[in-house]
Amino acid sequence: MGRQVKKSVLDALGEVRGKSMLQERRTSQDCGEIGLKIARDGTWYYQDSVIGRRPLVKLFASVLRRETDGRYYLVTPAEMALVHVEDAPFLAVAMEVKGSGKRQRLTFRTNLDDVVEAGPEHPLSFGSEKSGSFTPFVLVRGGLQARLTRPVYYELIAAAVTETSDRKKEMGVWSGGAFFPFPEPAPPG
């Protein structure tokens, strides 16, 4: 049975492009838990075995969806299967800076070669850490985020400027005409 589910998911993956989420939900059978996981380092697993074929991982990623409850699924016209995601489904592994100030554009490339320019359609967001620092993310598509890797995080910090709004100084970055302020550091303690 497990082998049959795996085969039918793979067969259906190629048919999903161009379908709306509503169409997919109406016809997709929920396969539930089949052992898919994306680790914090971006590695994909099927039943605790690494999926080593990059084209297959990219194919899976092309049909990855995030539901309103925060859970992730591979969704094809025929089936949907739960995917456990440890942190974010993608990693931003490269950043290109063009321009400066309010005209600056930050373009990110993910570990699976998606390319997005941060801005209103692909905003940056920040998760707070217990240490008082923050983890930056960029929206790739449909609720799917990429966590910036450490080198990209440092590049982001290097592109930061200080802006004053409502008599308050904020450090952050401009991209695509939008300003993304960094979170305030947590007070020591």
Short mmCIF file of N, CA and C in Angstrom, two decimals:
data_model
loop_
_atom_site.label_atom_id
_atom_site.label_comp_id
_atom_site.label_asym_id
_atom_site.label_seq_id
_atom_site.Cartn_x
_atom_site.Cartn_y
_atom_site.Cartn_z
N MET A 1 0.83 -1.21 0.00
CA MET A 1 0.00 0.00 0.00
C MET A 1 0.86 1.25 0.00
N GLY A 2 1.89 1.34 0.88
CA GLY A 2 2.76 2.51 0.93
C GLY A 2 3.42 2.77 -0.41
N ARG A 3 3.86 1.71 -1.08
CA ARG A 3 4.51 1.87 -2.38
C ARG A 3 3.51 2.42 -3.40
N GLN A 4 2.27 1.95 -3.37
CA GLN A 4 1.27 2.42 -4.30
C GLN A 4 0.99 3.91 -4.08
N VAL A 5 0.90 4.36 -2.84
CA VAL A 5 0.68 5.78 -2.55
C VAL A 5 1.82 6.60 -3.10
N LYS A 6 3.06 6.15 -2.86
CA LYS A 6 4.24 6.87 -3.35
C LYS A 6 4.19 7.01 -4.87
N LYS A 7 3.87 5.94 -5.56
CA LYS A 7 3.83 5.97 -7.02
C LYS A 7 2.75 6.93 -7.52
N SER A 8 1.56 6.85 -6.95
CA SER A 8 0.48 7.70 -7.45
C SER A 8 0.74 9.17 -7.15
N VAL A 9 1.38 9.48 -6.01
CA VAL A 9 1.74 10.87 -5.72
C VAL A 9 2.71 11.37 -6.78
N LEU A 10 3.72 10.56 -7.08
CA LEU A 10 4.71 10.96 -8.08
C LEU A 10 4.07 11.14 -9.46
N ASP A 11 3.19 10.23 -9.84
CA ASP A 11 2.53 10.33 -11.14
C ASP A 11 1.70 11.60 -11.26
N ALA A 12 1.03 11.96 -10.18
CA ALA A 12 0.12 13.10 -10.21
C ALA A 12 0.85 14.44 -10.13
N LEU A 13 2.08 14.44 -9.65
CA LEU A 13 2.80 15.70 -9.47
C LEU A 13 2.90 16.50 -10.76
N GLY A 14 3.15 15.84 -11.85
CA GLY A 14 3.32 16.54 -13.12
C GLY A 14 2.05 17.19 -13.64
N GLU A 15 0.90 16.84 -13.11
CA GLU A 15 -0.37 17.34 -13.62
C GLU A 15 -0.87 18.59 -12.90
N VAL A 16 -0.20 19.03 -11.82
CA VAL A 16 -0.76 20.06 -10.95
C VAL A 16 -0.57 21.49 -11.46
N ARG A 17 0.45 21.77 -12.23
CA ARG A 17 0.70 23.14 -12.66
C ARG A 17 -0.51 23.70 -13.41
N GLY A 18 -0.87 24.91 -13.09
CA GLY A 18 -1.99 25.55 -13.75
C GLY A 18 -3.33 25.33 -13.10
N LYS A 19 -3.39 24.49 -12.08
CA LYS A 19 -4.65 24.24 -11.39
C LYS A 19 -4.79 25.18 -10.20
N SER A 20 -6.00 25.61 -9.92
CA SER A 20 -6.21 26.46 -8.75
C SER A 20 -6.28 25.59 -7.51
N MET A 21 -6.01 26.20 -6.36
CA MET A 21 -6.06 25.47 -5.10
C MET A 21 -7.46 24.91 -4.86
N LEU A 22 -8.49 25.66 -5.24
CA LEU A 22 -9.86 25.20 -5.05
C LEU A 22 -10.11 23.94 -5.88
N GLN A 23 -9.67 23.92 -7.13
CA GLN A 23 -9.85 22.73 -7.96
C GLN A 23 -9.12 21.54 -7.33
N GLU A 24 -7.91 21.77 -6.85
CA GLU A 24 -7.13 20.69 -6.26
C GLU A 24 -7.83 20.11 -5.04
N ARG A 25 -8.39 20.95 -4.20
CA ARG A 25 -9.03 20.48 -2.97
C ARG A 25 -10.27 19.65 -3.28
N ARG A 26 -11.00 20.02 -4.30
CA ARG A 26 -12.24 19.30 -4.61
C ARG A 26 -11.97 17.87 -5.04
N THR A 27 -10.85 17.65 -5.70
CA THR A 27 -10.60 16.34 -6.28
C THR A 27 -9.50 15.56 -5.59
N SER A 28 -8.73 16.17 -4.70
CA SER A 28 -7.59 15.51 -4.08
C SER A 28 -8.02 14.64 -2.91
N GLN A 29 -7.59 13.38 -2.94
CA GLN A 29 -7.84 12.47 -1.83
C GLN A 29 -6.76 12.70 -0.77
N ASP A 30 -7.16 12.84 0.48
CA ASP A 30 -6.21 13.07 1.56
C ASP A 30 -5.54 11.76 1.94
N CYS A 31 -4.23 11.68 1.67
CA CYS A 31 -3.46 10.48 1.99
C CYS A 31 -2.95 10.52 3.42
N GLY A 32 -3.08 11.69 4.06
CA GLY A 32 -2.61 11.82 5.44
C GLY A 32 -1.10 11.76 5.54
N GLU A 33 -0.65 11.07 6.57
CA GLU A 33 0.78 10.96 6.89
C GLU A 33 1.43 9.84 6.07
N ILE A 34 2.38 10.21 5.21
CA ILE A 34 3.10 9.18 4.44
C ILE A 34 4.61 9.23 4.69
N GLY A 35 5.03 10.05 5.66
CA GLY A 35 6.43 10.06 6.03
C GLY A 35 7.30 11.08 5.33
N LEU A 36 6.71 12.18 4.85
CA LEU A 36 7.49 13.25 4.21
C LEU A 36 7.88 14.30 5.24
N LYS A 37 9.13 14.78 5.16
CA LYS A 37 9.62 15.78 6.11
C LYS A 37 10.65 16.67 5.42
N ILE A 38 10.62 17.96 5.79
CA ILE A 38 11.67 18.90 5.37
C ILE A 38 12.39 19.34 6.64
N ALA A 39 13.67 19.00 6.73
CA ALA A 39 14.46 19.33 7.92
C ALA A 39 14.83 20.81 7.91
N ARG A 40 15.29 21.30 9.05
CA ARG A 40 15.68 22.70 9.20
C ARG A 40 16.76 23.10 8.21
N ASP A 41 17.61 22.16 7.83
CA ASP A 41 18.70 22.47 6.88
C ASP A 41 18.25 22.37 5.42
N GLY A 42 16.95 22.16 5.18
CA GLY A 42 16.41 22.11 3.82
C GLY A 42 16.41 20.73 3.18
N THR A 43 16.89 19.72 3.89
CA THR A 43 16.92 18.35 3.36
C THR A 43 15.51 17.75 3.41
N TRP A 44 15.12 17.12 2.31
CA TRP A 44 13.82 16.45 2.23
C TRP A 44 14.01 14.97 2.53
N TYR A 45 13.04 14.40 3.28
CA TYR A 45 13.07 12.99 3.67
C TYR A 45 11.76 12.33 3.30
N TYR A 46 11.87 11.07 2.92
CA TYR A 46 10.69 10.21 2.76
C TYR A 46 10.93 8.99 3.63
N GLN A 47 10.09 8.80 4.62
CA GLN A 47 10.18 7.70 5.58
C GLN A 47 11.61 7.57 6.13
N ASP A 48 12.14 8.71 6.62
CA ASP A 48 13.45 8.82 7.25
C ASP A 48 14.64 8.59 6.32
N SER A 49 14.41 8.49 5.02
CA SER A 49 15.50 8.38 4.04
C SER A 49 15.60 9.69 3.27
N VAL A 50 16.81 10.16 3.07
CA VAL A 50 17.03 11.40 2.33
C VAL A 50 16.56 11.22 0.89
N ILE A 51 15.84 12.21 0.39
CA ILE A 51 15.49 12.23 -1.04
C ILE A 51 16.65 12.95 -1.71
N GLY A 52 17.52 12.20 -2.33
CA GLY A 52 18.76 12.75 -2.87
C GLY A 52 18.67 13.29 -4.29
N ARG A 53 17.59 13.02 -4.97
CA ARG A 53 17.46 13.49 -6.35
C ARG A 53 16.88 14.90 -6.37
N ARG A 54 17.71 15.88 -6.65
CA ARG A 54 17.30 17.28 -6.65
C ARG A 54 16.09 17.55 -7.56
N PRO A 55 16.05 17.00 -8.78
CA PRO A 55 14.86 17.24 -9.61
C PRO A 55 13.57 16.76 -8.96
N LEU A 56 13.64 15.65 -8.22
CA LEU A 56 12.46 15.14 -7.54
C LEU A 56 12.06 16.08 -6.40
N VAL A 57 13.03 16.57 -5.64
CA VAL A 57 12.74 17.52 -4.56
C VAL A 57 12.12 18.78 -5.14
N LYS A 58 12.64 19.27 -6.26
CA LYS A 58 12.08 20.48 -6.89
C LYS A 58 10.66 20.23 -7.36
N LEU A 59 10.39 19.04 -7.86
CA LEU A 59 9.04 18.68 -8.29
C LEU A 59 8.09 18.67 -7.09
N PHE A 60 8.52 18.04 -6.00
CA PHE A 60 7.71 18.05 -4.79
C PHE A 60 7.46 19.49 -4.32
N ALA A 61 8.51 20.30 -4.30
CA ALA A 61 8.39 21.68 -3.84
C ALA A 61 7.41 22.48 -4.70
N SER A 62 7.30 22.13 -5.98
CA SER A 62 6.40 22.87 -6.88
C SER A 62 4.93 22.65 -6.53
N VAL A 63 4.62 21.60 -5.78
CA VAL A 63 3.22 21.35 -5.39
C VAL A 63 3.03 21.44 -3.88
N LEU A 64 4.01 22.01 -3.18
CA LEU A 64 3.90 22.20 -1.74
C LEU A 64 2.96 23.35 -1.45
N ARG A 65 2.06 23.16 -0.50
CA ARG A 65 1.09 24.18 -0.10
C ARG A 65 1.08 24.28 1.42
N ARG A 66 0.72 25.47 1.92
CA ARG A 66 0.53 25.66 3.36
C ARG A 66 -0.93 25.98 3.59
N GLU A 67 -1.54 25.22 4.48
CA GLU A 67 -2.95 25.43 4.80
C GLU A 67 -3.10 26.52 5.85
N THR A 68 -4.32 26.99 6.04
CA THR A 68 -4.58 28.05 7.01
C THR A 68 -4.27 27.64 8.44
N ASP A 69 -4.25 26.34 8.72
CA ASP A 69 -3.89 25.87 10.06
C ASP A 69 -2.38 25.79 10.26
N GLY A 70 -1.61 26.18 9.24
CA GLY A 70 -0.16 26.20 9.33
C GLY A 70 0.52 24.91 8.89
N ARG A 71 -0.27 23.87 8.57
CA ARG A 71 0.33 22.61 8.14
C ARG A 71 0.63 22.65 6.64
N TYR A 72 1.61 21.84 6.25
CA TYR A 72 2.07 21.79 4.87
C TYR A 72 1.63 20.48 4.22
N TYR A 73 1.30 20.57 2.91
CA TYR A 73 0.88 19.40 2.15
C TYR A 73 1.48 19.46 0.75
N LEU A 74 1.72 18.27 0.18
CA LEU A 74 1.92 18.17 -1.26
C LEU A 74 0.53 17.98 -1.82
N VAL A 75 0.14 18.82 -2.77
CA VAL A 75 -1.22 18.77 -3.28
C VAL A 75 -1.17 18.59 -4.80
N THR A 76 -1.78 17.51 -5.27
CA THR A 76 -1.89 17.24 -6.70
C THR A 76 -3.37 17.12 -7.03
N PRO A 77 -3.72 17.05 -8.30
CA PRO A 77 -5.14 16.86 -8.62
C PRO A 77 -5.72 15.57 -8.03
N ALA A 78 -4.89 14.56 -7.82
CA ALA A 78 -5.39 13.28 -7.34
C ALA A 78 -5.29 13.11 -5.82
N GLU A 79 -4.20 13.63 -5.21
CA GLU A 79 -3.96 13.35 -3.80
C GLU A 79 -3.32 14.53 -3.09
N MET A 80 -3.42 14.49 -1.77
CA MET A 80 -2.67 15.43 -0.94
C MET A 80 -2.08 14.64 0.22
N ALA A 81 -0.81 14.98 0.54
CA ALA A 81 -0.10 14.25 1.59
C ALA A 81 0.56 15.25 2.53
N LEU A 82 0.47 14.97 3.81
CA LEU A 82 1.04 15.82 4.84
C LEU A 82 2.56 15.83 4.76
N VAL A 83 3.15 17.01 4.95
CA VAL A 83 4.61 17.16 4.98
C VAL A 83 4.96 17.85 6.30
N HIS A 84 5.83 17.24 7.09
CA HIS A 84 6.29 17.87 8.33
C HIS A 84 7.45 18.79 7.98
N VAL A 85 7.35 20.06 8.38
CA VAL A 85 8.39 21.05 8.11
C VAL A 85 8.94 21.52 9.45
N GLU A 86 10.24 21.30 9.68
CA GLU A 86 10.84 21.63 10.97
C GLU A 86 10.93 23.13 11.21
N ASP A 87 11.18 23.93 10.16
CA ASP A 87 11.32 25.37 10.35
C ASP A 87 10.61 26.10 9.22
N ALA A 88 11.27 26.24 8.09
CA ALA A 88 10.67 26.83 6.89
C ALA A 88 10.95 25.86 5.75
N PRO A 89 10.07 25.81 4.76
CA PRO A 89 10.27 24.83 3.68
C PRO A 89 11.46 25.14 2.77
N PHE A 90 11.89 26.40 2.75
CA PHE A 90 12.99 26.77 1.86
C PHE A 90 14.05 27.53 2.65
N LEU A 91 15.25 27.60 2.07
CA LEU A 91 16.34 28.41 2.60
C LEU A 91 16.72 29.44 1.56
N ALA A 92 16.91 30.69 1.97
CA ALA A 92 17.45 31.71 1.07
C ALA A 92 18.96 31.58 1.16
N VAL A 93 19.59 31.15 0.06
CA VAL A 93 21.01 30.85 0.07
C VAL A 93 21.86 31.92 -0.62
N ALA A 94 21.21 32.87 -1.29
CA ALA A 94 21.95 33.96 -1.94
C ALA A 94 21.07 35.20 -1.98
N MET A 95 21.73 36.36 -1.93
CA MET A 95 21.01 37.64 -2.00
C MET A 95 21.80 38.58 -2.90
N GLU A 96 21.08 39.27 -3.77
CA GLU A 96 21.69 40.27 -4.63
C GLU A 96 21.07 41.62 -4.29
N VAL A 97 21.92 42.63 -4.14
CA VAL A 97 21.47 43.99 -3.84
C VAL A 97 21.66 44.85 -5.08
N LYS A 98 20.60 45.52 -5.49
CA LYS A 98 20.67 46.47 -6.61
C LYS A 98 20.12 47.79 -6.12
N GLY A 99 20.80 48.87 -6.45
CA GLY A 99 20.35 50.20 -6.05
C GLY A 99 20.65 50.47 -4.59
N SER A 100 20.09 51.59 -4.11
CA SER A 100 20.30 51.95 -2.71
C SER A 100 19.12 52.79 -2.23
N GLY A 101 19.06 52.97 -0.91
CA GLY A 101 17.98 53.76 -0.31
C GLY A 101 16.62 53.19 -0.65
N LYS A 102 15.67 54.08 -0.88
CA LYS A 102 14.29 53.64 -1.15
C LYS A 102 14.15 52.91 -2.49
N ARG A 103 15.15 53.02 -3.34
CA ARG A 103 15.11 52.34 -4.64
C ARG A 103 15.86 51.01 -4.62
N GLN A 104 16.33 50.63 -3.45
CA GLN A 104 17.07 49.37 -3.33
C GLN A 104 16.15 48.19 -3.61
N ARG A 105 16.72 47.17 -4.25
CA ARG A 105 15.99 45.92 -4.51
C ARG A 105 16.85 44.76 -4.01
N LEU A 106 16.26 43.92 -3.18
CA LEU A 106 16.93 42.74 -2.65
C LEU A 106 16.31 41.51 -3.31
N THR A 107 17.12 40.75 -4.02
CA THR A 107 16.65 39.56 -4.70
C THR A 107 17.27 38.34 -4.03
N PHE A 108 16.43 37.38 -3.70
CA PHE A 108 16.88 36.18 -3.00
C PHE A 108 16.72 34.96 -3.89
N ARG A 109 17.67 34.03 -3.79
CA ARG A 109 17.59 32.73 -4.46
C ARG A 109 17.52 31.67 -3.38
N THR A 110 16.58 30.73 -3.54
CA THR A 110 16.42 29.68 -2.54
C THR A 110 17.29 28.46 -2.87
N ASN A 111 17.33 27.55 -1.92
CA ASN A 111 18.06 26.31 -2.11
C ASN A 111 17.50 25.46 -3.25
N LEU A 112 16.28 25.76 -3.70
CA LEU A 112 15.68 25.04 -4.82
C LEU A 112 15.53 25.93 -6.05
N ASP A 113 16.30 27.02 -6.08
CA ASP A 113 16.42 27.92 -7.22
C ASP A 113 15.20 28.79 -7.52
N ASP A 114 14.29 28.95 -6.55
CA ASP A 114 13.26 29.97 -6.70
C ASP A 114 13.94 31.32 -6.51
N VAL A 115 13.54 32.31 -7.28
CA VAL A 115 14.11 33.65 -7.17
C VAL A 115 12.97 34.62 -6.91
N VAL A 116 13.10 35.41 -5.82
CA VAL A 116 12.07 36.38 -5.46
C VAL A 116 12.73 37.70 -5.07
N GLU A 117 12.06 38.79 -5.42
CA GLU A 117 12.51 40.11 -5.00
C GLU A 117 11.64 40.53 -3.82
N ALA A 118 12.30 40.83 -2.70
CA ALA A 118 11.55 41.28 -1.51
C ALA A 118 10.83 42.57 -1.82
N GLY A 119 9.62 42.68 -1.33
CA GLY A 119 8.78 43.85 -1.55
C GLY A 119 7.39 43.54 -1.04
N PRO A 120 6.41 44.33 -1.42
CA PRO A 120 5.04 44.11 -0.93
C PRO A 120 4.49 42.70 -1.24
N GLU A 121 4.84 42.13 -2.40
CA GLU A 121 4.34 40.80 -2.75
C GLU A 121 5.15 39.67 -2.12
N HIS A 122 6.39 39.97 -1.78
CA HIS A 122 7.29 38.99 -1.16
C HIS A 122 7.95 39.65 0.04
N PRO A 123 7.15 39.89 1.12
CA PRO A 123 7.70 40.64 2.25
C PRO A 123 8.72 39.85 3.06
N LEU A 124 9.57 40.61 3.71
CA LEU A 124 10.48 40.04 4.72
C LEU A 124 9.72 40.01 6.04
N SER A 125 9.97 38.99 6.84
CA SER A 125 9.41 38.93 8.19
C SER A 125 10.52 38.44 9.11
N PHE A 126 10.28 38.58 10.41
CA PHE A 126 11.34 38.27 11.37
C PHE A 126 10.77 37.50 12.54
N GLY A 127 11.41 36.38 12.84
CA GLY A 127 11.05 35.59 14.01
C GLY A 127 12.00 35.91 15.14
N SER A 128 11.47 36.10 16.33
CA SER A 128 12.31 36.41 17.49
C SER A 128 12.91 35.14 18.07
N GLU A 129 14.15 35.26 18.50
CA GLU A 129 14.86 34.15 19.13
C GLU A 129 14.97 34.41 20.63
N LYS A 130 15.13 33.36 21.42
CA LYS A 130 15.28 33.49 22.87
C LYS A 130 16.48 34.34 23.24
N SER A 131 17.51 34.32 22.38
CA SER A 131 18.75 35.07 22.65
C SER A 131 18.56 36.57 22.49
N GLY A 132 17.41 37.00 21.94
CA GLY A 132 17.17 38.41 21.69
C GLY A 132 17.43 38.79 20.25
N SER A 133 18.04 37.91 19.49
CA SER A 133 18.27 38.18 18.07
C SER A 133 17.00 37.82 17.28
N PHE A 134 17.08 37.90 15.97
CA PHE A 134 15.94 37.56 15.14
C PHE A 134 16.37 36.72 13.95
N THR A 135 15.42 35.97 13.41
CA THR A 135 15.65 35.17 12.22
C THR A 135 14.81 35.76 11.09
N PRO A 136 15.45 36.17 9.99
CA PRO A 136 14.69 36.73 8.88
C PRO A 136 14.19 35.66 7.91
N PHE A 137 13.03 35.93 7.35
CA PHE A 137 12.39 35.07 6.36
C PHE A 137 11.93 35.95 5.20
N VAL A 138 11.82 35.36 4.02
CA VAL A 138 11.21 36.04 2.88
C VAL A 138 10.10 35.13 2.34
N LEU A 139 8.97 35.73 2.00
CA LEU A 139 7.86 34.96 1.45
C LEU A 139 8.19 34.58 0.01
N VAL A 140 8.12 33.30 -0.28
CA VAL A 140 8.41 32.81 -1.63
C VAL A 140 7.13 32.78 -2.45
N ARG A 141 6.11 32.09 -1.91
CA ARG A 141 4.80 32.02 -2.58
C ARG A 141 3.79 31.37 -1.65
N GLY A 142 2.55 31.77 -1.77
CA GLY A 142 1.44 31.12 -1.08
C GLY A 142 1.67 30.69 0.36
N GLY A 143 2.22 31.54 1.18
CA GLY A 143 2.45 31.21 2.58
C GLY A 143 3.71 30.41 2.84
N LEU A 144 4.48 30.14 1.80
CA LEU A 144 5.72 29.38 1.93
C LEU A 144 6.89 30.35 2.05
N GLN A 145 7.63 30.21 3.14
CA GLN A 145 8.73 31.13 3.40
C GLN A 145 10.07 30.45 3.23
N ALA A 146 11.09 31.28 3.01
CA ALA A 146 12.48 30.84 3.02
C ALA A 146 13.18 31.52 4.20
N ARG A 147 13.85 30.73 5.02
CA ARG A 147 14.65 31.29 6.10
C ARG A 147 16.00 31.69 5.51
N LEU A 148 16.45 32.90 5.83
CA LEU A 148 17.74 33.34 5.33
C LEU A 148 18.84 32.58 6.05
N THR A 149 19.78 32.01 5.29
CA THR A 149 20.91 31.32 5.90
C THR A 149 21.82 32.36 6.56
N ARG A 150 22.72 31.91 7.39
CA ARG A 150 23.57 32.83 8.15
C ARG A 150 24.35 33.79 7.24
N PRO A 151 25.00 33.32 6.16
CA PRO A 151 25.71 34.29 5.30
C PRO A 151 24.78 35.34 4.68
N VAL A 152 23.58 34.92 4.29
CA VAL A 152 22.61 35.85 3.70
C VAL A 152 22.10 36.82 4.77
N TYR A 153 21.91 36.32 5.98
CA TYR A 153 21.53 37.17 7.12
C TYR A 153 22.55 38.29 7.29
N TYR A 154 23.85 37.96 7.25
CA TYR A 154 24.90 38.97 7.39
C TYR A 154 24.87 39.99 6.24
N GLU A 155 24.58 39.52 5.03
CA GLU A 155 24.45 40.43 3.90
C GLU A 155 23.26 41.37 4.10
N LEU A 156 22.17 40.84 4.64
CA LEU A 156 20.98 41.65 4.91
C LEU A 156 21.32 42.74 5.92
N ILE A 157 22.02 42.39 6.98
CA ILE A 157 22.41 43.37 8.00
C ILE A 157 23.31 44.44 7.38
N ALA A 158 24.20 44.04 6.48
CA ALA A 158 25.09 45.00 5.82
C ALA A 158 24.32 45.99 4.94
N ALA A 159 23.15 45.60 4.46
CA ALA A 159 22.34 46.47 3.61
C ALA A 159 21.39 47.36 4.42
N ALA A 160 21.43 47.25 5.74
CA ALA A 160 20.50 47.97 6.60
C ALA A 160 20.81 49.47 6.66
N VAL A 161 19.73 50.23 6.86
CA VAL A 161 19.82 51.68 7.06
C VAL A 161 18.94 52.04 8.25
N THR A 162 19.12 53.25 8.75
CA THR A 162 18.27 53.74 9.83
C THR A 162 17.29 54.74 9.25
N GLU A 163 16.01 54.54 9.52
CA GLU A 163 14.95 55.42 9.05
C GLU A 163 14.23 56.00 10.26
N THR A 164 13.71 57.20 10.11
CA THR A 164 12.94 57.82 11.17
C THR A 164 11.49 57.92 10.74
N SER A 165 10.60 57.36 11.57
CA SER A 165 9.17 57.46 11.31
C SER A 165 8.48 57.71 12.64
N ASP A 166 7.55 58.63 12.66
CA ASP A 166 6.83 58.99 13.89
C ASP A 166 7.80 59.29 15.03
N ARG A 167 8.83 60.03 14.70
CA ARG A 167 9.88 60.43 15.66
C ARG A 167 10.58 59.23 16.31
N LYS A 168 10.55 58.10 15.63
CA LYS A 168 11.18 56.89 16.13
C LYS A 168 12.18 56.40 15.09
N LYS A 169 13.39 56.11 15.52
CA LYS A 169 14.41 55.59 14.61
C LYS A 169 14.30 54.07 14.56
N GLU A 170 14.29 53.55 13.32
CA GLU A 170 14.22 52.11 13.12
C GLU A 170 15.31 51.69 12.15
N MET A 171 15.96 50.58 12.47
CA MET A 171 16.92 50.00 11.55
C MET A 171 16.20 48.93 10.75
N GLY A 172 16.50 48.88 9.45
CA GLY A 172 15.87 47.88 8.59
C GLY A 172 16.42 47.99 7.19
N VAL A 173 15.72 47.39 6.24
CA VAL A 173 16.14 47.42 4.84
C VAL A 173 14.99 47.85 3.94
N TRP A 174 15.36 48.50 2.85
CA TRP A 174 14.42 48.84 1.79
C TRP A 174 14.51 47.77 0.71
N SER A 175 13.38 47.44 0.11
CA SER A 175 13.35 46.59 -1.07
C SER A 175 12.00 46.73 -1.75
N GLY A 176 12.03 46.90 -3.05
CA GLY A 176 10.79 46.99 -3.82
C GLY A 176 9.87 48.11 -3.37
N GLY A 177 10.45 49.20 -2.85
CA GLY A 177 9.66 50.34 -2.41
C GLY A 177 9.08 50.21 -1.01
N ALA A 178 9.38 49.14 -0.31
CA ALA A 178 8.86 48.93 1.04
C ALA A 178 10.03 48.90 2.03
N PHE A 179 9.77 49.40 3.23
CA PHE A 179 10.77 49.36 4.28
C PHE A 179 10.40 48.25 5.25
N PHE A 180 11.38 47.41 5.57
CA PHE A 180 11.18 46.29 6.48
C PHE A 180 12.03 46.53 7.72
N PRO A 181 11.41 47.05 8.80
CA PRO A 181 12.17 47.32 10.02
C PRO A 181 12.55 46.02 10.75
N PHE A 182 13.76 46.01 11.28
CA PHE A 182 14.19 44.87 12.08
C PHE A 182 13.49 44.95 13.44
N PRO A 183 13.26 43.83 14.08
CA PRO A 183 12.64 43.85 15.41
C PRO A 183 13.55 44.53 16.42
N GLU A 184 12.91 45.10 17.43
CA GLU A 184 13.67 45.69 18.54
C GLU A 184 14.38 44.58 19.29
N PRO A 185 15.62 44.81 19.71
CA PRO A 185 16.30 43.78 20.51
C PRO A 185 15.55 43.55 21.82
N ALA A 186 15.51 42.31 22.24
CA ALA A 186 14.86 41.98 23.52
C ALA A 186 15.70 42.54 24.66
N PRO A 187 15.05 43.05 25.68
CA PRO A 187 15.81 43.57 26.82
C PRO A 187 16.58 42.44 27.50
N PRO A 188 17.79 42.76 28.00
CA PRO A 188 18.56 41.70 28.66
C PRO A 188 17.86 41.21 29.91
N GLY A 189 18.06 39.97 30.18
CA GLY A 189 17.47 39.52 31.41
C GLY A 189 17.05 38.16 31.41
#
